[in-house]
Coordinates of C-alpha atoms in Angstrom, one line a residue:
M1 CA 34.2 170.9 20.2
S2 CA 30.7 171.7 18.9
T3 CA 27.2 170.2 19.1
P4 CA 25.6 168.7 16.0
S5 CA 23.5 171.8 15.7
G6 CA 26.7 173.8 15.1
A7 CA 26.7 175.7 18.5
P8 CA 29.9 175.3 20.5
A9 CA 29.6 173.1 23.5
V10 CA 30.0 174.8 26.8
P11 CA 33.4 174.1 28.3
Q12 CA 33.1 172.2 31.5
I13 CA 36.7 172.6 32.8
P14 CA 37.9 175.9 34.3
E15 CA 40.6 177.5 32.1
A16 CA 43.3 177.4 34.9
V17 CA 42.8 173.6 35.2
H18 CA 42.6 173.1 31.4
R19 CA 46.0 174.7 30.9
R20 CA 47.7 172.3 33.3
R21 CA 45.8 169.1 32.4
W22 CA 48.7 167.2 30.9
A23 CA 50.9 168.0 33.9
I24 CA 48.1 166.7 36.1
L25 CA 47.9 163.5 34.0
V26 CA 51.6 162.9 34.6
V27 CA 51.1 163.2 38.4
L28 CA 48.1 160.8 38.2
M29 CA 50.2 158.3 36.1
F30 CA 53.0 158.6 38.6
S31 CA 50.6 157.8 41.5
L32 CA 49.0 154.9 39.6
L33 CA 52.4 153.5 38.5
I34 CA 53.7 152.8 42.0
V35 CA 50.5 151.1 43.1
V36 CA 50.5 148.8 40.0
L37 CA 54.3 148.3 40.1
D38 CA 54.4 147.3 43.7
N39 CA 51.8 144.5 43.2
S40 CA 54.0 142.9 40.5
I41 CA 57.4 143.7 42.2
L42 CA 56.7 141.3 45.1
N43 CA 56.4 138.3 42.8
V44 CA 60.2 138.6 42.1
A45 CA 61.1 138.7 45.8
V46 CA 59.2 135.7 47.1
K47 CA 62.2 133.4 47.0
T48 CA 64.4 135.9 48.9
I49 CA 61.7 136.6 51.5
A50 CA 61.3 132.8 52.0
S51 CA 65.0 132.5 52.9
P52 CA 66.0 132.4 56.6
S53 CA 67.3 135.5 58.3
P54 CA 69.3 137.6 57.6
T55 CA 68.7 137.1 53.9
G56 CA 64.9 137.0 54.3
I57 CA 62.3 136.4 57.1
G58 CA 61.8 132.6 56.6
A59 CA 58.2 132.9 55.2
T60 CA 56.5 129.6 54.4
Q61 CA 54.7 129.1 51.1
S62 CA 51.3 129.9 52.7
E63 CA 52.7 133.0 54.3
L64 CA 54.1 134.2 51.0
E65 CA 50.8 133.7 49.3
W66 CA 49.0 135.7 52.0
A67 CA 51.6 138.5 51.7
I68 CA 50.4 138.8 48.1
N69 CA 46.7 138.0 48.8
S70 CA 46.2 140.3 51.8
Y71 CA 46.9 143.2 49.5
T72 CA 44.6 141.9 46.8
L73 CA 41.8 141.1 49.3
V74 CA 41.7 144.5 50.9
F75 CA 42.3 146.3 47.6
A76 CA 39.4 144.6 45.8
G77 CA 37.0 144.8 48.7
L78 CA 37.4 148.6 49.1
L79 CA 37.7 149.7 45.5
F80 CA 34.0 150.3 45.0
T81 CA 33.6 152.1 48.4
A82 CA 36.7 154.3 47.7
G83 CA 35.2 155.4 44.4
L84 CA 32.0 156.4 46.0
L85 CA 33.8 158.3 48.8
G86 CA 35.8 160.2 46.2
D87 CA 32.6 161.4 44.5
R88 CA 31.2 162.5 47.9
L89 CA 34.2 163.8 49.8
G90 CA 36.4 165.1 47.0
R91 CA 38.7 163.1 44.7
K92 CA 41.8 165.0 45.6
K93 CA 41.3 164.4 49.3
V94 CA 40.8 160.7 48.8
L95 CA 43.8 160.5 46.5
L96 CA 46.0 162.3 49.1
F97 CA 44.7 160.0 51.8
G98 CA 45.3 156.8 49.8
I99 CA 48.8 157.6 48.6
T100 CA 49.8 158.7 52.1
L101 CA 48.5 155.5 53.6
F102 CA 50.2 153.5 50.9
G103 CA 53.6 155.2 51.7
I104 CA 53.2 154.5 55.4
G105 CA 52.4 150.8 54.7
S106 CA 55.4 150.6 52.4
A107 CA 57.8 151.9 55.0
L108 CA 56.4 149.5 57.6
A109 CA 56.4 146.5 55.2
A110 CA 60.1 147.2 54.5
M111 CA 60.9 146.9 58.2
S112 CA 58.9 143.8 58.8
G113 CA 60.6 141.4 61.2
S114 CA 58.2 138.5 60.7
P115 CA 55.8 137.1 58.0
G116 CA 52.8 138.1 60.1
Q117 CA 54.0 141.7 60.1
L118 CA 54.6 141.7 56.4
I119 CA 51.1 140.4 55.8
T120 CA 49.6 143.1 58.0
W121 CA 51.4 145.9 56.4
R122 CA 50.7 144.6 52.9
A123 CA 47.0 144.8 53.8
L124 CA 47.5 148.4 54.9
M125 CA 49.1 149.1 51.5
G126 CA 46.1 147.5 49.8
F127 CA 43.8 149.8 51.8
G128 CA 45.7 152.9 50.6
A129 CA 45.9 151.6 47.0
A130 CA 42.1 151.1 46.9
F131 CA 41.7 154.9 47.3
V132 CA 44.4 155.7 44.8
M133 CA 43.4 153.8 41.7
P134 CA 39.7 154.9 41.2
A135 CA 40.6 158.5 42.2
T136 CA 43.2 158.8 39.4
L137 CA 40.7 157.9 36.7
A138 CA 38.0 160.1 38.3
V139 CA 40.2 163.1 38.5
L140 CA 41.2 162.5 34.8
M141 CA 37.6 162.6 33.8
N142 CA 37.2 166.0 35.6
V143 CA 40.3 167.8 34.1
F144 CA 39.8 166.8 30.5
E145 CA 37.0 167.8 28.2
R146 CA 35.0 164.9 26.6
D147 CA 36.8 165.1 23.3
E148 CA 40.2 164.7 24.9
Q149 CA 39.2 162.0 27.4
P150 CA 39.9 159.0 25.0
K151 CA 43.5 160.2 24.5
A152 CA 44.0 160.8 28.2
I153 CA 42.5 157.4 29.1
G154 CA 44.8 155.7 26.5
I155 CA 47.8 157.2 28.2
W156 CA 46.5 156.3 31.6
A157 CA 45.9 152.7 30.5
G158 CA 49.4 152.6 29.0
S159 CA 50.9 153.4 32.4
V160 CA 49.1 150.4 33.9
G161 CA 50.9 148.1 31.4
L162 CA 54.2 149.9 32.1
G163 CA 53.8 149.2 35.8
I164 CA 53.1 145.5 35.3
A165 CA 56.1 145.1 33.1
I166 CA 58.8 147.2 34.9
G167 CA 57.8 145.8 38.4
P168 CA 59.9 142.6 37.9
I169 CA 62.8 144.6 36.4
T170 CA 62.8 147.1 39.3
G171 CA 62.5 144.2 41.8
G172 CA 65.4 142.3 40.2
L173 CA 67.7 145.3 40.2
L174 CA 66.9 146.1 43.8
L175 CA 67.4 142.6 45.0
E176 CA 70.8 142.3 43.3
H177 CA 72.1 145.3 45.2
F178 CA 70.0 145.7 48.4
W179 CA 68.1 143.7 51.0
W180 CA 64.5 142.4 50.3
G181 CA 62.8 145.3 52.1
S182 CA 64.2 147.7 49.5
I183 CA 61.3 146.7 47.1
F184 CA 58.9 148.4 49.5
L185 CA 61.1 151.2 50.8
V186 CA 61.7 152.5 47.3
N187 CA 58.0 153.6 47.3
V188 CA 58.5 156.1 50.1
P189 CA 60.5 158.8 48.2
V190 CA 58.2 158.3 45.2
V191 CA 55.1 158.9 47.4
I192 CA 56.6 162.1 48.9
I193 CA 57.3 163.5 45.4
A194 CA 53.7 162.5 44.3
L195 CA 52.2 164.1 47.3
A196 CA 53.9 167.4 46.7
A197 CA 52.9 167.4 43.1
M198 CA 49.3 166.5 43.9
V199 CA 49.0 169.3 46.4
W200 CA 50.4 171.8 43.9
L201 CA 48.7 170.7 40.7
V202 CA 45.7 168.5 41.1
P203 CA 42.3 170.3 41.6
D204 CA 39.6 168.9 43.8
S205 CA 36.3 167.9 42.5
K206 CA 33.2 166.0 43.8
D207 CA 29.6 165.3 43.0
P208 CA 27.7 168.6 43.7
R209 CA 24.5 166.6 44.4
P210 CA 25.6 163.4 46.0
G211 CA 22.3 162.7 47.7
R212 CA 21.9 160.9 51.0
L213 CA 24.6 158.4 52.0
D214 CA 23.7 154.8 51.4
P215 CA 25.6 153.0 54.3
L216 CA 23.8 149.7 53.8
G217 CA 24.8 149.6 50.2
V218 CA 28.4 150.4 51.0
V219 CA 28.5 147.7 53.7
L220 CA 26.9 145.1 51.4
S221 CA 29.4 145.9 48.6
I222 CA 32.4 145.5 51.0
I223 CA 31.1 142.2 52.5
G224 CA 30.1 140.8 49.1
L225 CA 33.4 141.6 47.4
V226 CA 35.6 140.5 50.3
L227 CA 33.8 137.1 50.6
L228 CA 33.9 136.6 46.8
V229 CA 37.6 137.4 46.4
Y230 CA 38.5 135.5 49.5
G231 CA 36.8 132.4 48.1
I232 CA 38.5 132.8 44.8
I233 CA 41.9 133.2 46.4
R234 CA 41.2 130.2 48.7
G235 CA 40.2 128.1 45.6
G236 CA 43.5 129.0 44.0
E237 CA 45.5 128.0 47.1
L238 CA 43.8 124.6 47.3
A239 CA 43.6 124.1 43.5
D240 CA 40.1 122.8 44.4
F241 CA 36.9 124.9 43.9
T242 CA 34.7 122.2 45.4
D243 CA 36.1 122.5 48.9
V244 CA 33.6 123.8 51.6
S245 CA 36.1 126.5 52.6
V246 CA 35.9 127.8 49.0
L247 CA 32.2 127.3 48.2
L248 CA 30.9 129.0 51.4
P249 CA 32.6 132.3 50.9
V250 CA 32.0 132.3 47.1
I251 CA 28.3 131.5 47.4
G252 CA 28.0 133.8 50.4
G253 CA 29.7 136.7 48.5
L254 CA 27.5 136.2 45.4
A255 CA 24.4 136.1 47.6
V256 CA 25.4 139.4 49.4
L257 CA 26.1 141.0 46.0
V258 CA 22.6 140.0 44.8
V259 CA 21.1 141.6 47.9
F260 CA 23.2 144.6 47.2
V261 CA 21.9 144.9 43.6
L262 CA 18.2 144.5 44.8
H263 CA 18.8 147.1 47.5
E264 CA 20.3 149.6 45.0
K265 CA 17.3 149.1 42.7
R266 CA 14.9 150.1 45.4
S267 CA 17.0 152.8 47.2
A268 CA 16.0 156.4 46.7
S269 CA 19.7 157.4 46.9
P270 CA 21.7 154.3 45.6
A271 CA 25.4 154.0 45.9
I272 CA 25.4 153.2 42.1
D273 CA 22.6 153.3 39.6
V274 CA 22.4 149.7 38.5
S275 CA 20.2 150.7 35.5
Y276 CA 23.5 151.5 33.7
F277 CA 24.1 147.7 33.4
R278 CA 21.0 147.5 31.3
K279 CA 22.9 149.3 28.5
P280 CA 24.6 146.6 26.4
A281 CA 27.6 148.8 25.7
F282 CA 28.3 149.5 29.4
S283 CA 27.8 145.8 30.4
A284 CA 29.9 144.6 27.5
A285 CA 32.7 147.0 28.4
V286 CA 32.9 145.9 32.1
A287 CA 32.7 142.2 31.0
A288 CA 35.5 142.7 28.6
I289 CA 37.7 144.3 31.3
A290 CA 37.1 141.3 33.6
L291 CA 37.7 138.7 30.9
V292 CA 40.8 140.2 29.4
F293 CA 42.4 140.5 32.9
F294 CA 41.2 137.0 33.7
A295 CA 43.1 135.7 30.7
L296 CA 46.1 137.9 31.0
M297 CA 46.8 137.5 34.8
G298 CA 46.6 133.7 34.3
V299 CA 49.3 133.7 31.6
T300 CA 51.4 136.2 33.7
F301 CA 51.2 133.6 36.5
F302 CA 52.5 130.6 34.5
S303 CA 54.9 132.6 32.3
A304 CA 57.0 133.5 35.4
F305 CA 57.5 129.8 36.2
Y306 CA 58.2 129.0 32.5
L307 CA 60.9 131.7 32.2
Q308 CA 62.6 131.1 35.5
S309 CA 62.0 127.4 36.4
V310 CA 62.1 125.9 32.9
R311 CA 64.3 128.3 30.9
G312 CA 66.5 129.2 33.9
Y313 CA 66.4 133.0 33.5
S314 CA 66.9 135.2 36.5
A315 CA 64.1 137.4 37.8
L316 CA 65.7 140.4 36.1
Q317 CA 66.1 138.6 32.8
S318 CA 62.4 137.4 33.0
G319 CA 61.3 141.0 33.6
L320 CA 63.2 142.3 30.6
L321 CA 61.6 139.7 28.4
I322 CA 58.2 141.1 29.2
L323 CA 59.3 144.6 28.2
P324 CA 57.8 144.2 24.6
L325 CA 54.4 143.9 26.2
A326 CA 54.9 147.3 28.0
V327 CA 56.4 148.9 24.9
A328 CA 53.4 147.9 22.8
Q329 CA 51.0 149.3 25.3
M330 CA 52.9 152.6 25.6
L331 CA 53.0 152.9 21.8
F332 CA 49.5 152.0 20.9
A333 CA 47.2 152.7 23.9
P334 CA 47.4 156.5 23.6
R335 CA 46.7 156.2 19.8
A336 CA 43.8 153.7 20.2
R337 CA 41.3 156.5 20.0
I338 CA 42.4 157.3 16.4
V339 CA 41.7 153.8 15.3
V340 CA 38.4 153.8 17.2
A341 CA 37.3 157.0 15.4
R342 CA 37.9 155.4 12.1
F343 CA 36.7 151.8 12.6
G344 CA 34.5 152.0 15.7
A345 CA 34.9 150.5 19.2
R346 CA 33.4 147.2 18.2
A347 CA 35.8 146.4 15.4
V348 CA 38.9 147.7 17.3
C349 CA 38.1 145.8 20.5
T350 CA 37.2 142.6 18.6
A351 CA 40.6 142.7 16.8
G352 CA 42.4 143.5 20.0
M353 CA 40.8 140.6 21.9
L354 CA 41.6 138.3 19.0
A355 CA 45.3 139.5 19.2
V356 CA 45.3 138.7 23.0
A357 CA 43.8 135.3 22.4
L358 CA 46.4 134.6 19.6
G359 CA 49.2 135.6 22.0
L360 CA 47.9 133.4 24.7
A361 CA 47.4 130.4 22.4
A362 CA 51.0 130.8 21.2
F363 CA 52.2 129.6 24.6
A364 CA 50.7 126.2 23.8
L365 CA 53.4 125.9 21.1
F366 CA 56.3 126.9 23.3
D367 CA 58.9 124.4 24.5
A368 CA 62.1 124.6 26.5
D369 CA 64.1 125.8 23.5
T370 CA 61.7 128.3 21.9
P371 CA 63.9 131.2 20.6
V372 CA 63.8 134.4 22.7
W373 CA 62.8 136.5 19.7
V374 CA 59.6 134.4 19.3
M375 CA 58.7 135.1 22.9
C376 CA 59.3 138.8 22.5
V377 CA 57.0 138.8 19.4
V378 CA 54.3 137.0 21.3
F379 CA 54.5 139.5 24.2
F380 CA 54.4 142.4 21.8
V381 CA 51.3 141.0 20.1
Q382 CA 49.6 140.6 23.5
G383 CA 50.5 144.2 24.5
T384 CA 49.2 145.5 21.1
G385 CA 45.9 143.7 21.7
M386 CA 45.6 145.0 25.2
A387 CA 46.3 148.5 24.0
H388 CA 43.4 148.3 21.6
V389 CA 41.0 146.9 24.2
M390 CA 41.5 148.6 27.5
P391 CA 41.3 152.3 26.4
P392 CA 38.1 151.9 24.4
V393 CA 36.3 149.8 27.0
T394 CA 37.4 152.2 29.8
V395 CA 36.1 155.1 27.7
A396 CA 32.8 153.3 27.2
V397 CA 32.4 152.8 30.9
M398 CA 33.4 156.3 32.0
Q399 CA 31.5 158.2 29.4
A400 CA 28.3 156.3 30.0
L401 CA 28.1 158.0 33.4
P402 CA 27.8 161.7 34.1
R403 CA 31.0 163.5 35.0
E404 CA 30.0 164.0 38.6
K405 CA 29.7 160.2 39.0
A406 CA 33.3 159.6 37.7
G407 CA 34.3 158.0 41.0
S408 CA 31.5 155.4 40.7
G409 CA 32.4 154.7 37.1
S410 CA 36.1 154.3 38.0
A411 CA 35.2 152.0 40.9
V412 CA 33.1 149.7 38.7
N413 CA 35.9 149.7 36.0
N414 CA 38.6 148.8 38.5
T415 CA 36.5 146.4 40.6
F416 CA 35.7 144.2 37.6
R417 CA 39.4 144.3 36.5
Q418 CA 40.6 143.3 40.0
V419 CA 38.0 140.5 40.4
G420 CA 38.7 139.2 36.9
G421 CA 42.5 139.2 37.5
A422 CA 42.1 137.4 40.9
L423 CA 39.8 134.8 39.3
G424 CA 42.3 134.3 36.4
I425 CA 45.2 133.6 38.8
A426 CA 43.1 131.3 40.9
V427 CA 41.3 129.3 38.2
L428 CA 44.1 129.1 35.7
G429 CA 46.6 128.5 38.5
S430 CA 44.5 125.6 39.7
V431 CA 44.4 124.1 36.2
L432 CA 48.1 124.5 35.9
S433 CA 48.7 122.8 39.3
S434 CA 46.2 120.0 38.7
V435 CA 47.6 119.1 35.3
Y436 CA 51.2 119.3 36.6
R437 CA 50.4 117.0 39.5
G438 CA 48.9 114.5 37.1
G439 CA 52.0 114.6 34.9
I440 CA 54.6 114.3 37.7
E441 CA 53.1 111.9 40.1
D442 CA 54.3 108.8 38.2
H443 CA 57.9 110.0 38.5
L444 CA 57.7 110.4 42.3
G445 CA 57.1 106.8 43.3
A446 CA 60.6 106.2 44.6
L447 CA 60.4 109.1 47.1
P448 CA 59.2 108.7 50.7
A449 CA 55.5 109.5 51.1
A450 CA 56.0 112.9 52.8
A451 CA 58.6 114.0 50.2
R452 CA 56.3 112.7 47.4
D453 CA 53.4 115.0 48.5
A454 CA 55.7 118.0 48.8
A455 CA 57.4 117.4 45.5
G456 CA 54.1 117.2 43.7
E457 CA 52.9 120.6 44.7
S458 CA 54.6 122.6 42.0
I459 CA 57.6 122.6 39.7
E460 CA 59.5 124.7 42.2
A461 CA 58.9 122.0 44.9
T462 CA 59.9 119.2 42.5
L463 CA 63.1 121.0 41.6
A464 CA 63.9 121.6 45.2
V465 CA 63.6 117.9 46.0
A466 CA 65.7 117.0 42.9
E467 CA 68.4 119.4 44.0
K468 CA 68.6 117.7 47.4
L469 CA 68.9 114.3 45.7
G470 CA 72.1 115.4 43.8
P471 CA 73.0 113.4 40.7
Q472 CA 70.1 110.9 41.4
G473 CA 67.7 113.8 41.0
T474 CA 68.7 114.7 37.4
P475 CA 65.9 112.5 35.8
L476 CA 63.4 114.2 38.1
V477 CA 64.4 117.6 36.7
G478 CA 63.6 116.5 33.1
A479 CA 60.3 115.0 34.2
A480 CA 59.4 118.2 36.0
H481 CA 60.1 120.3 32.9
D482 CA 58.0 118.0 30.7
A483 CA 55.1 117.9 33.2
F484 CA 55.1 121.7 33.5
M485 CA 55.3 122.2 29.7
S486 CA 52.2 120.0 29.3
A487 CA 50.4 121.8 32.1
M488 CA 51.3 125.2 30.6
H489 CA 50.0 124.2 27.2
V490 CA 46.6 123.2 28.6
T491 CA 46.5 126.4 30.7
A492 CA 47.4 128.6 27.7
L493 CA 44.6 127.1 25.7
G494 CA 42.2 127.8 28.6
S495 CA 43.4 131.4 28.7
A496 CA 42.9 131.8 25.0
A497 CA 39.4 130.4 25.3
V498 CA 38.5 133.0 27.9
A499 CA 39.9 135.7 25.6
L500 CA 37.8 134.4 22.7
L501 CA 34.8 134.6 25.0
G502 CA 35.7 138.3 25.5
T503 CA 36.0 138.7 21.7
L504 CA 32.4 137.4 21.3
V505 CA 31.1 139.7 24.0
V506 CA 32.6 142.9 22.4
A507 CA 31.7 141.8 18.9
L508 CA 28.0 141.4 19.9
W509 CA 27.4 144.2 22.3
L510 CA 29.9 147.1 21.9
P511 CA 28.7 149.9 19.6
G512 CA 30.0 150.2 16.1
R513 CA 31.3 153.3 14.4
E514 CA 29.3 156.4 15.0
P515 CA 28.5 158.4 11.8
A516 CA 30.1 161.8 11.8
G517 CA 28.0 164.4 13.5
E518 CA 25.6 162.0 15.1
R519 CA 27.1 161.6 18.6
P520 CA 24.4 162.2 21.1
V521 CA 25.0 165.3 23.2
R522 CA 25.0 164.9 27.0
E523 CA 23.1 167.3 29.1
E524 CA 26.3 168.8 30.5
E525 CA 27.5 169.7 27.0
R526 CA 24.3 171.6 25.9
P527 CA 24.7 175.3 25.6
A528 CA 23.2 177.3 28.4
P529 CA 19.9 179.1 27.5
A530 CA 20.2 182.8 26.6
G531 CA 20.3 185.0 29.6
A532 CA 21.0 182.1 32.0
G533 CA 23.1 183.1 35.0
R534 CA 26.5 181.6 35.6

């Protein structure tokens, strides 16, 4: 690596750390993988957990939702704070703390005797995960030199896609052979191995000049994010974003976040320098992260019902069908930097977002008999698009900040992704539910009033009522499938529209290809003056 003037850039990474950088990346991926995997693995087990004891713990639909949402709420609310603490206290310390807490929460969740206990321990797992995810990316930025960071981030991003895809497969395998708690208990040995590897391999790093602590900024960020994400989750539960219980936390959360931004602009030692958002490339990158996860998490939500409730696949078979998405990410994400070097981030991310939009729109053409190979191609296209969006935009966010602020950059990156994903599930899930109810209600007239309301909640609820009716419920099964397919088509087009909005954002504001030799040199890369002490 050299500067435009021809002088070699000063290496920023100690040689001992540089030599083991790829082993460190494997440990970081391992840590990230179990956090991402566990969030997707629970979706497979909801039916089992809802069963009465001894098969499950008899959780209601609302309790199941909160077993998922308690993790999301705590995770999203603390991501930003966890990144800041990593910069201040040391990223390795924070990473060890987070993975330990996640392991303890996993063991307790596996032994839950009631839905209330499961919800509590899932929240504890979310607390630990919030300290793991930003720390992995922050450590990565501090063990790789700048020219290798895009490749490392590509591999890191690929591991996220792998976790999303293999979660349902792992969950399906465990549930076929063990009790429901095994989906959590399996984390414990993995955590122990990860802890040992971290202590041995991962170096510690932190901001050498963190400045004064900004407790008000930290508190405002937590309150604002928790209120906003709670309102989003509540809106998804009710399928109604005009309800007072939705509007109050959403508006309150946004108001608190506005106060947070104003406070940060005036603070002498801000938790994050909000002036970075004035840079079009930085703002476009974080917006793209939020929009792509908004679209993708929405389609992940309805594709699970399509594959299992309409097509009749098992949880394991459904997970295997999503493998092409993971394979595409693993193949292309580490190589995205090569394409970016040739064509520029703007062109690559625009094409990637278009591929994501195309894959989402394809769901509007699916029916109950769409060939399996077609679905595999669509998932592969989606994974390919993601692989050419996430690494470049993550690089844009992380390299916009100084290396010592890597925790803050990672926190921003992951917070926008988490909020975007939660919003996608809530908004697109509400669209799916509303359109489905409109399509099925005319077929429920013969049912008693109480059963009619329950049957109209979702395709799963309708099919449950049809099963109880026996042969008389057969027409209701067909009507449920038709109503769901119509709802899925509308939701898929909505997802594709969001992805197209993301395409427009990156096409307008991400930087194009940098001419060779004209990359600006950051202060940390400038050679030290002659005679300067070390």
